[in-house]
PDB file of C-alpha atoms in Angstrom:
ATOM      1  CA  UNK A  26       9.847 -25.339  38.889  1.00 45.00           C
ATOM      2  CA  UNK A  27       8.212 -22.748  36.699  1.00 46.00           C
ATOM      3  CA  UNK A  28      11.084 -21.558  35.278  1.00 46.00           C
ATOM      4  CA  UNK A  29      12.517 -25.116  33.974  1.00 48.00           C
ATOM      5  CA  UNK A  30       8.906 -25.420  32.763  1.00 46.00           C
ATOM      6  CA  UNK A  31       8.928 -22.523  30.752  1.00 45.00           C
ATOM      7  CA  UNK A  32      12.265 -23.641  29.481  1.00 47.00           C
ATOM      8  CA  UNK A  33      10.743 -26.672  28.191  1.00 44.00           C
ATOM      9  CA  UNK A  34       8.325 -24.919  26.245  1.00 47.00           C
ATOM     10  CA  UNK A  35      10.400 -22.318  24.921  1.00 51.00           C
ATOM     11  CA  UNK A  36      13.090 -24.727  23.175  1.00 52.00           C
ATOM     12  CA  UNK A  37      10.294 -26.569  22.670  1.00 57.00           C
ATOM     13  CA  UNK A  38       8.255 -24.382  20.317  1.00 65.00           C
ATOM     14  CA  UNK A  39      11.662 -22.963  18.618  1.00 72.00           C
ATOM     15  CA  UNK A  40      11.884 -25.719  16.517  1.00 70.00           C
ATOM     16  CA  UNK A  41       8.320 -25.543  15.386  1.00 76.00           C
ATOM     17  CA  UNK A  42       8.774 -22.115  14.625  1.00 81.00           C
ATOM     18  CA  UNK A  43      12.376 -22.752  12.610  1.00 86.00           C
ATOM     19  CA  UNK A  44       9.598 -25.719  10.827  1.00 87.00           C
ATOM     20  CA  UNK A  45       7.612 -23.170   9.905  1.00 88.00           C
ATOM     21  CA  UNK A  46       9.631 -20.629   8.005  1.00 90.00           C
ATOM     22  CA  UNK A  47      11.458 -23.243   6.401  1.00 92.00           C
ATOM     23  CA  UNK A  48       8.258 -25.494   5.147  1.00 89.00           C
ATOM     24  CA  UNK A  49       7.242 -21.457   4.120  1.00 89.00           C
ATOM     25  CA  UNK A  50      10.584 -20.325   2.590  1.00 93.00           C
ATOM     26  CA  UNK A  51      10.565 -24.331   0.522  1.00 92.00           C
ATOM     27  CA  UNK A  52       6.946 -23.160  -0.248  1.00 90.00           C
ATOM     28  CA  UNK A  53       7.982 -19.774  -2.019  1.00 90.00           C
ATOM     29  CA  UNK A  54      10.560 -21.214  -3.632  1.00 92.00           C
ATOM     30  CA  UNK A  55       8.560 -24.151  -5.455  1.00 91.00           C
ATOM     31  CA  UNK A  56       5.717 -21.598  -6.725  1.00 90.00           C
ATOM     32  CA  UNK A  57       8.245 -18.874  -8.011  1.00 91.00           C
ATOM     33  CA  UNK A  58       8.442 -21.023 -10.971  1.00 87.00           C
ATOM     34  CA  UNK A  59       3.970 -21.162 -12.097  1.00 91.00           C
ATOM     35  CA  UNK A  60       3.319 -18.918 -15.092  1.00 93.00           C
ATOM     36  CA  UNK A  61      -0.024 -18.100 -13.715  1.00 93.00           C
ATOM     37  CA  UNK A  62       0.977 -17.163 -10.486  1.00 91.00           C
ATOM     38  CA  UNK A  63       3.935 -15.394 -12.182  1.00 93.00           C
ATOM     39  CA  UNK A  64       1.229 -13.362 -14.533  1.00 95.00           C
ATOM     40  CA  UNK A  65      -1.181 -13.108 -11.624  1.00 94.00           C
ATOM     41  CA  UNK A  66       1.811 -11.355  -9.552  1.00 94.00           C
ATOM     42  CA  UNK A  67       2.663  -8.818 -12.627  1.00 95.00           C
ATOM     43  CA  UNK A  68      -0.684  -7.765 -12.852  1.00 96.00           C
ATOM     44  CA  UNK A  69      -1.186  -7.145  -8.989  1.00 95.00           C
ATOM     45  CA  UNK A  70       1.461  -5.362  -8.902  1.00 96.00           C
ATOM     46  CA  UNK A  71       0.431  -3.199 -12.159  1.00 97.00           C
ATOM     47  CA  UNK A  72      -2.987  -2.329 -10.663  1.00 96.00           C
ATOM     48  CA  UNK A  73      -1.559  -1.365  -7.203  1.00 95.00           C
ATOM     49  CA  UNK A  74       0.760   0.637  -8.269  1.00 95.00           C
ATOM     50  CA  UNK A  75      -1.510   2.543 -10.668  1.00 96.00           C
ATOM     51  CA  UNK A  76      -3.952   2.155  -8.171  1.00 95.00           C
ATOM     52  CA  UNK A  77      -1.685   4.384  -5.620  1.00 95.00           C
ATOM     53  CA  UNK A  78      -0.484   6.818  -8.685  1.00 95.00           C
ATOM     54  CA  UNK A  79      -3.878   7.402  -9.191  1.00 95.00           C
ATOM     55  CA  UNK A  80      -5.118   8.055  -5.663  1.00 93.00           C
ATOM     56  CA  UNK A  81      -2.217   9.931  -4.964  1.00 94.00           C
ATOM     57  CA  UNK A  82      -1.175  12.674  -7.931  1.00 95.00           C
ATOM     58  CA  UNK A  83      -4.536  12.414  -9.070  1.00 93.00           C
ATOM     59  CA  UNK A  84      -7.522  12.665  -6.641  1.00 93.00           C
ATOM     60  CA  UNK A  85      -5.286  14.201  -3.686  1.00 91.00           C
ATOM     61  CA  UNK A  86      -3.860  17.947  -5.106  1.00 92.00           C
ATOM     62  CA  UNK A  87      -7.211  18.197  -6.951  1.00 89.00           C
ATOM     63  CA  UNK A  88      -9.341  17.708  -3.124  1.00 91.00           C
ATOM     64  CA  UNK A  89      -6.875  19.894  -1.951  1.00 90.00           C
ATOM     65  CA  UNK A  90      -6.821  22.413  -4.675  1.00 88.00           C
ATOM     66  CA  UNK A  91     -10.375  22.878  -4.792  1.00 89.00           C
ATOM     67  CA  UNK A  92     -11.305  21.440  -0.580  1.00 91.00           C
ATOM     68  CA  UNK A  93      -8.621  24.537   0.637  1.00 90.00           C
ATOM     69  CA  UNK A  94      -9.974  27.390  -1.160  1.00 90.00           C
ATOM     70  CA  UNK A  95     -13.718  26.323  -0.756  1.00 90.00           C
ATOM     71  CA  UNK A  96     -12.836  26.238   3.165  1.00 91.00           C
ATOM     72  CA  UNK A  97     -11.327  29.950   2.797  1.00 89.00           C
ATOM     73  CA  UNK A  98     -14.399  30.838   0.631  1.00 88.00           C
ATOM     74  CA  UNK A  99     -16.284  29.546   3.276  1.00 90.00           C
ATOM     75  CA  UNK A 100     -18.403  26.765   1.280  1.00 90.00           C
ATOM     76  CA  UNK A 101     -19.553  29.368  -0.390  1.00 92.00           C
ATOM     77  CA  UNK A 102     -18.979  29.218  -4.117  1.00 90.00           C
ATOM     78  CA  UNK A 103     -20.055  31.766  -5.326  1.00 93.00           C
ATOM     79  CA  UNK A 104     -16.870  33.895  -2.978  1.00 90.00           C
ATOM     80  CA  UNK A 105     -14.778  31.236  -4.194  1.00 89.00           C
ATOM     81  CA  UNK A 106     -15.480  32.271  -8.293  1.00 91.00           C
ATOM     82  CA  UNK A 107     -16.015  35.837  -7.300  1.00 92.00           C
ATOM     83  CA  UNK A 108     -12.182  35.518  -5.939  1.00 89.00           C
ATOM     84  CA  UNK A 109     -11.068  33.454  -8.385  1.00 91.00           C
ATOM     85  CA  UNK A 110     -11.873  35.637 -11.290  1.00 94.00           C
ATOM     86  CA  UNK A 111      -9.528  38.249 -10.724  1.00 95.00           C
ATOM     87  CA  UNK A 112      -6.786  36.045 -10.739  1.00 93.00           C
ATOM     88  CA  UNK A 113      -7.582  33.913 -13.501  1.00 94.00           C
ATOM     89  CA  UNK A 114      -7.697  37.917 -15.471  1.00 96.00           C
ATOM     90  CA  UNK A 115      -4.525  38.358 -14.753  1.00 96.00           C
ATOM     91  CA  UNK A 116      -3.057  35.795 -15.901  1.00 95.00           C
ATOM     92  CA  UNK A 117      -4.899  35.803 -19.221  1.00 96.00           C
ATOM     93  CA  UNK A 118      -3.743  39.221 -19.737  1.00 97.00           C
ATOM     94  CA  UNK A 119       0.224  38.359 -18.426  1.00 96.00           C
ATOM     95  CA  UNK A 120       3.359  37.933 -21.001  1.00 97.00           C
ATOM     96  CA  UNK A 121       3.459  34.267 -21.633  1.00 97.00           C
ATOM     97  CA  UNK A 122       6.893  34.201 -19.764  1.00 97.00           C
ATOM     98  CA  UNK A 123       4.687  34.630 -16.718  1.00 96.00           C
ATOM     99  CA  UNK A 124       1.852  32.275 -17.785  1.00 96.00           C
ATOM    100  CA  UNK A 125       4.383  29.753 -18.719  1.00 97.00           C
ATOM    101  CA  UNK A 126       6.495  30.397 -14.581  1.00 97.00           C
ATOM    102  CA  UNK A 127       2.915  30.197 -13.325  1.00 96.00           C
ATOM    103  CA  UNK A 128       1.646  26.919 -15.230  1.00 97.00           C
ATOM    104  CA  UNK A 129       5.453  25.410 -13.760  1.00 98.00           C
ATOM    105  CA  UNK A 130       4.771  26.573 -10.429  1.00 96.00           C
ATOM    106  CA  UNK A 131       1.449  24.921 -10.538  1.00 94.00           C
ATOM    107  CA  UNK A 132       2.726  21.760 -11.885  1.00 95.00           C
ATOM    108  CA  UNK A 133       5.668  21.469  -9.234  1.00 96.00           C
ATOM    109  CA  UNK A 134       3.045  21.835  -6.503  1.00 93.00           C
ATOM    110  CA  UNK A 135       1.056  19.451  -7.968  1.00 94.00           C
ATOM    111  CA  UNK A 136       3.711  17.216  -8.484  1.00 95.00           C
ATOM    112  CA  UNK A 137       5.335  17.598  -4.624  1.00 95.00           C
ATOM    113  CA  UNK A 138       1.739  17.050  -2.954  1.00 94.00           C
ATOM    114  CA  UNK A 139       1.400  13.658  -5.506  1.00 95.00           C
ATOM    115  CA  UNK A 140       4.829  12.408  -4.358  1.00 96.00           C
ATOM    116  CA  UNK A 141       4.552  13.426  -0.632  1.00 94.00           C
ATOM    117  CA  UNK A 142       1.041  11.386  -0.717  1.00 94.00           C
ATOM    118  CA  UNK A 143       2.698   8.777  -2.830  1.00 94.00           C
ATOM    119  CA  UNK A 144       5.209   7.644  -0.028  1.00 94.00           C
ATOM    120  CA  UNK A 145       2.565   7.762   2.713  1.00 93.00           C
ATOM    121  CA  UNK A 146       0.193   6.099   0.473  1.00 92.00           C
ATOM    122  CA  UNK A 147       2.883   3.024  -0.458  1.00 91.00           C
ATOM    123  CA  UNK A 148       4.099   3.042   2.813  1.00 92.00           C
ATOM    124  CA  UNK A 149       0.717   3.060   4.458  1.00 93.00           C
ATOM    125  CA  UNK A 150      -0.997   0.419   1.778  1.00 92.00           C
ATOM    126  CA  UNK A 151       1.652  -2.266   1.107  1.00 91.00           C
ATOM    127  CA  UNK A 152       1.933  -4.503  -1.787  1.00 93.00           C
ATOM    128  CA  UNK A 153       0.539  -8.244  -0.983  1.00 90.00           C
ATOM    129  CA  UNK A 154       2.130 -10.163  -3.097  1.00 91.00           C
ATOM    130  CA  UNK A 155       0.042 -13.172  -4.918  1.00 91.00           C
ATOM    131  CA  UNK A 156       2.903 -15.643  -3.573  1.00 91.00           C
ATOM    132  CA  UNK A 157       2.312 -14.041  -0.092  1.00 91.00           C
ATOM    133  CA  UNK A 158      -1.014 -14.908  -0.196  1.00 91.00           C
ATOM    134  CA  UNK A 159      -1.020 -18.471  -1.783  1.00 90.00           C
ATOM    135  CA  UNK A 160       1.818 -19.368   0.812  1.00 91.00           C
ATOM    136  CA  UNK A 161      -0.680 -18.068   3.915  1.00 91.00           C
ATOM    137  CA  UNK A 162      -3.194 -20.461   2.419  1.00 92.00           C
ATOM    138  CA  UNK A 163      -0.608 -23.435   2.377  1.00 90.00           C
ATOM    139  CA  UNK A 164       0.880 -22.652   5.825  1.00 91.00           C
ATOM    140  CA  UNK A 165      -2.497 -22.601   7.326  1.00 92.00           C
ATOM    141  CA  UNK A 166      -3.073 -26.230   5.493  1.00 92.00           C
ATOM    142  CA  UNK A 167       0.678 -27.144   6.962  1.00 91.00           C
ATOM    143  CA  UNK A 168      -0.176 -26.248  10.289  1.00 90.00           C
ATOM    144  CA  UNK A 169      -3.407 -28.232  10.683  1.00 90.00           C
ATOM    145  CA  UNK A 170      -0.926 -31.213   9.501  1.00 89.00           C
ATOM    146  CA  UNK A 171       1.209 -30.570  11.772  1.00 85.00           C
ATOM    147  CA  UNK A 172      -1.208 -29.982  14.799  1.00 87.00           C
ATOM    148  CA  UNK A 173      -3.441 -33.530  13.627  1.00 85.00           C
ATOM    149  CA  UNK A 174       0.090 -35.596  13.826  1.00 81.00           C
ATOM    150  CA  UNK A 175       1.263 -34.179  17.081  1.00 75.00           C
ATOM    151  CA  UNK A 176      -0.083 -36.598  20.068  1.00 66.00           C
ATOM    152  CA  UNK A 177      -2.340 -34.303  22.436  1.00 62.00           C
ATOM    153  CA  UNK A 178      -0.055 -33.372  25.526  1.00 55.00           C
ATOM    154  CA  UNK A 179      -2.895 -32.881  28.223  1.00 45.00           C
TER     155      UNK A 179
END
């Protein structure tokens, strides 16, 4: 008896669910065409993906560039400047061939820590789309529709 019940209610909510992603999909499609949603969508997309540039090539090799060698200094800065300036002499006093291989080196690392963090970061922090969000709203509207015209099975 359970089993044909369940039955029931499985092919029964299917076609509610199919309802769903259609009324959704017929939704999407009818507010591709709104400037303002069309604007609002370009510039979401603009600030999230500076947004995620930002965070990623800018604030994460410089925490890690200075975070790392403050850790090794021991939060102590003065170590950290007192090991620092020896290097920093050297390369003042280098052939620019070597200041120039040094200034690439440090831009490559900078540039591999940005991009690993950039695909965690985009991966981990995914675009919502305007449309995404304005079809939640009108789903949520579609479903209290839907639920108010079905009779109450009790």
């Amino acid at each position: 008896m359970t089993s044909q019940n369940e039955h029931t209610e499985t092919s029964g909510t299917r076609p509610r669910v199919e309802a769903y992603w259609v009324e959704r999909k017929r939704y999407l499609e009818e507010i591709r065409g709104i400037p303002e949603l069309r604007r609002r969508y370009i510039n979401a997309l603009a600030i999230y993906l500076i947004r995620r540039i930002l965070w990623s090539f800018g604030f994460f090799p410089v925490f890690l560039g200075f975070w790392i060698p403050l850790v090794f200094a021991r939060f102590n800065p003065v170590a950290l400047v007192d090991n620092a300036l020896p290097h920093l002499e050297r390369f003042v006093d280098a052939t620019a061939q070597v200041q120039a291989t040094t200034l690439e080196t440090l831009v490559l690392s900078w540039l591999s820590v940005g991009l690993l963090f950039a695909v965690f970061d985009l991966v981990l922090t995914p675009f919502k789309s305007p449309y995404e969000y304005e079809a939640d709203v009108h789903m949520r509207a579609w479903e209290e529709l839907q639920q108010q015209s079905r009779p109450e099975n009790a």
